[in-house]
Amino acid sequence: MVAKRDKNNTIYLPMKDESIDTIISDDITFRGTLSFNQTLKIKGQFKGTITSQGKLIIDETGDVEADVEVGSLVVLGNLKGNVEAKDKVELRKQGKVIGDIKTPGLEVEFGSKIIGNCIM
């Protein structure tokens, strides 16, 4: 794994896809109800409902329109819908959430966007 630097010269290690249980690739469009137990990364498009006790990652190319109820959530792409996360929500600098967020922990990087309310 290669360390990367962002524009502020902060060093970070990107998460390897091999450590993720399931990936919806960027060439996939999916509609419906999605449930899973471990970790899911969405790189493509999804529209519907997502429920899980696990971790959901919406990648930079991910475009999700869904109400989401998960253990934890990381948003690097776009999410339109209400979120309920039991552990935490992380919004990375390019991430955007349009909807209400309910979670006990919220981590927001500079440059990310939230259009909605947050209950902690």
mmCIF file of C-alpha atoms in Angstrom:
data_model
loop_
_atom_site.group_PDB
_atom_site.id
_atom_site.type_symbol
_atom_site.label_atom_id
_atom_site.label_comp_id
_atom_site.label_asym_id
_atom_site.label_seq_id
_atom_site.Cartn_x
_atom_site.Cartn_y
_atom_site.Cartn_z
ATOM 1 C CA MET A 1 0.000 0.000 0.000
ATOM 2 C CA VAL A 2 1.358 3.391 -0.981
ATOM 3 C CA ALA A 3 0.956 6.382 1.311
ATOM 4 C CA LYS A 4 -0.568 9.448 -0.321
ATOM 5 C CA ARG A 5 -0.536 13.144 0.522
ATOM 6 C CA ASP A 6 -3.443 15.523 0.139
ATOM 7 C CA LYS A 7 -3.159 19.228 -0.773
ATOM 8 C CA ASN A 8 -2.489 20.087 2.895
ATOM 9 C CA ASN A 9 0.476 17.683 2.846
ATOM 10 C CA THR A 10 -1.282 15.296 5.235
ATOM 11 C CA ILE A 11 -0.166 11.699 4.790
ATOM 12 C CA TYR A 12 -2.855 9.016 4.687
ATOM 13 C CA LEU A 13 -3.089 5.365 3.716
ATOM 14 C CA PRO A 14 -6.008 4.554 1.393
ATOM 15 C CA MET A 15 -8.187 1.583 2.337
ATOM 16 C CA LYS A 16 -7.393 -1.386 0.150
ATOM 17 C CA ASP A 17 -10.352 -2.910 -1.642
ATOM 18 C CA GLU A 18 -9.102 -6.336 -0.557
ATOM 19 C CA SER A 19 -10.129 -5.499 3.040
ATOM 20 C CA ILE A 20 -13.722 -4.869 1.926
ATOM 21 C CA ASP A 21 -16.162 -7.769 1.778
ATOM 22 C CA THR A 22 -18.308 -6.589 -1.170
ATOM 23 C CA ILE A 23 -17.889 -3.897 -3.838
ATOM 24 C CA ILE A 24 -20.538 -2.543 -6.175
ATOM 25 C CA SER A 25 -18.284 -1.443 -9.028
ATOM 26 C CA ASP A 26 -18.468 1.920 -10.785
ATOM 27 C CA ASP A 27 -20.006 0.358 -13.917
ATOM 28 C CA ILE A 28 -22.995 -1.030 -11.971
ATOM 29 C CA THR A 29 -26.413 0.589 -11.494
ATOM 30 C CA PHE A 30 -28.534 -1.118 -8.830
ATOM 31 C CA ARG A 31 -32.093 -0.481 -7.590
ATOM 32 C CA GLY A 32 -33.897 -2.109 -4.695
ATOM 33 C CA THR A 33 -33.398 -3.065 -1.079
ATOM 34 C CA LEU A 34 -29.846 -3.811 -0.021
ATOM 35 C CA SER A 35 -28.834 -5.503 3.221
ATOM 36 C CA PHE A 36 -25.469 -6.900 4.270
ATOM 37 C CA ASN A 37 -23.559 -7.861 7.421
ATOM 38 C CA GLN A 38 -19.915 -6.830 7.027
ATOM 39 C CA THR A 39 -18.444 -4.035 4.873
ATOM 40 C CA LEU A 40 -19.809 -2.823 1.537
ATOM 41 C CA LYS A 41 -18.262 -0.243 -0.802
ATOM 42 C CA ILE A 42 -20.424 1.397 -3.457
ATOM 43 C CA LYS A 43 -18.504 2.805 -6.415
ATOM 44 C CA GLY A 44 -21.475 2.786 -8.800
ATOM 45 C CA GLN A 45 -25.060 3.992 -8.605
ATOM 46 C CA PHE A 46 -27.647 2.752 -6.147
ATOM 47 C CA LYS A 47 -31.273 3.783 -5.589
ATOM 48 C CA GLY A 48 -33.502 2.255 -2.909
ATOM 49 C CA THR A 49 -33.050 1.316 0.759
ATOM 50 C CA ILE A 50 -29.920 0.174 2.616
ATOM 51 C CA THR A 51 -29.931 -1.564 6.012
ATOM 52 C CA SER A 52 -27.018 -3.179 7.810
ATOM 53 C CA GLN A 53 -25.254 -3.564 11.131
ATOM 54 C CA GLY A 54 -21.968 -3.292 9.185
ATOM 55 C CA LYS A 55 -20.019 -0.516 7.515
ATOM 56 C CA LEU A 56 -21.070 1.233 4.296
ATOM 57 C CA ILE A 57 -18.525 3.140 2.222
ATOM 58 C CA ILE A 58 -19.740 5.365 -0.600
ATOM 59 C CA ASP A 59 -16.667 5.827 -2.777
ATOM 60 C CA GLU A 60 -15.729 8.971 -4.719
ATOM 61 C CA THR A 61 -17.532 7.673 -7.812
ATOM 62 C CA GLY A 62 -20.500 6.429 -5.768
ATOM 63 C CA ASP A 63 -23.892 8.026 -6.274
ATOM 64 C CA VAL A 64 -26.513 6.790 -3.802
ATOM 65 C CA GLU A 65 -30.148 7.830 -3.465
ATOM 66 C CA ALA A 66 -31.433 5.888 -0.463
ATOM 67 C CA ASP A 67 -32.492 5.984 3.145
ATOM 68 C CA VAL A 68 -29.611 4.366 5.012
ATOM 69 C CA GLU A 69 -29.593 2.547 8.358
ATOM 70 C CA VAL A 70 -26.135 1.123 9.129
ATOM 71 C CA GLY A 71 -23.580 0.545 11.854
ATOM 72 C CA SER A 72 -21.175 3.101 10.374
ATOM 73 C CA LEU A 73 -20.964 5.162 7.190
ATOM 74 C CA VAL A 74 -18.098 6.742 5.248
ATOM 75 C CA VAL A 75 -19.075 9.157 2.462
ATOM 76 C CA LEU A 76 -16.556 10.140 -0.208
ATOM 77 C CA GLY A 77 -19.137 10.492 -3.016
ATOM 78 C CA ASN A 78 -22.783 11.596 -3.122
ATOM 79 C CA LEU A 79 -25.631 10.471 -0.884
ATOM 80 C CA LYS A 80 -29.201 11.731 -1.129
ATOM 81 C CA GLY A 81 -31.390 10.370 1.666
ATOM 82 C CA ASN A 82 -31.738 10.194 5.429
ATOM 83 C CA VAL A 83 -29.059 8.435 7.464
ATOM 84 C CA GLU A 84 -29.181 6.610 10.776
ATOM 85 C CA ALA A 85 -25.826 5.217 11.899
ATOM 86 C CA LYS A 86 -25.447 3.389 15.222
ATOM 87 C CA ASP A 87 -21.713 4.104 15.601
ATOM 88 C CA LYS A 88 -20.579 7.030 13.450
ATOM 89 C CA VAL A 89 -20.699 8.889 10.150
ATOM 90 C CA GLU A 90 -17.537 10.115 8.409
ATOM 91 C CA LEU A 91 -17.779 12.739 5.669
ATOM 92 C CA ARG A 92 -14.595 13.023 3.668
ATOM 93 C CA LYS A 93 -13.678 16.279 1.925
ATOM 94 C CA GLN A 94 -15.287 15.439 -1.414
ATOM 95 C CA GLY A 95 -18.362 13.813 0.172
ATOM 96 C CA LYS A 96 -21.853 15.283 -0.003
ATOM 97 C CA VAL A 97 -24.979 14.321 1.947
ATOM 98 C CA ILE A 98 -28.405 15.742 1.133
ATOM 99 C CA GLY A 99 -30.663 14.588 3.963
ATOM 100 C CA ASP A 100 -30.867 14.307 7.718
ATOM 101 C CA ILE A 101 -28.200 12.480 9.745
ATOM 102 C CA LYS A 102 -28.799 10.758 13.082
ATOM 103 C CA THR A 103 -25.687 9.324 14.755
ATOM 104 C CA PRO A 104 -23.795 9.436 18.067
ATOM 105 C CA GLY A 105 -20.530 10.372 16.294
ATOM 106 C CA LEU A 106 -19.901 12.641 13.321
ATOM 107 C CA GLU A 107 -16.547 13.341 11.651
ATOM 108 C CA VAL A 108 -16.616 16.054 8.988
ATOM 109 C CA GLU A 109 -13.588 16.990 6.877
ATOM 110 C CA PHE A 110 -13.184 20.489 5.489
ATOM 111 C CA GLY A 111 -14.702 20.663 2.015
ATOM 112 C CA SER A 112 -17.478 18.120 2.568
ATOM 113 C CA LYS A 113 -21.110 19.204 2.368
ATOM 114 C CA ILE A 114 -24.214 18.489 4.419
ATOM 115 C CA ILE A 115 -27.572 19.826 3.322
ATOM 116 C CA GLY A 116 -29.932 18.792 6.091
ATOM 117 C CA ASN A 117 -30.098 18.410 9.846
ATOM 118 C CA CYS A 118 -27.883 16.447 12.194
ATOM 119 C CA ILE A 119 -29.002 14.868 15.459
ATOM 120 C CA MET A 120 -26.312 13.611 17.814
#
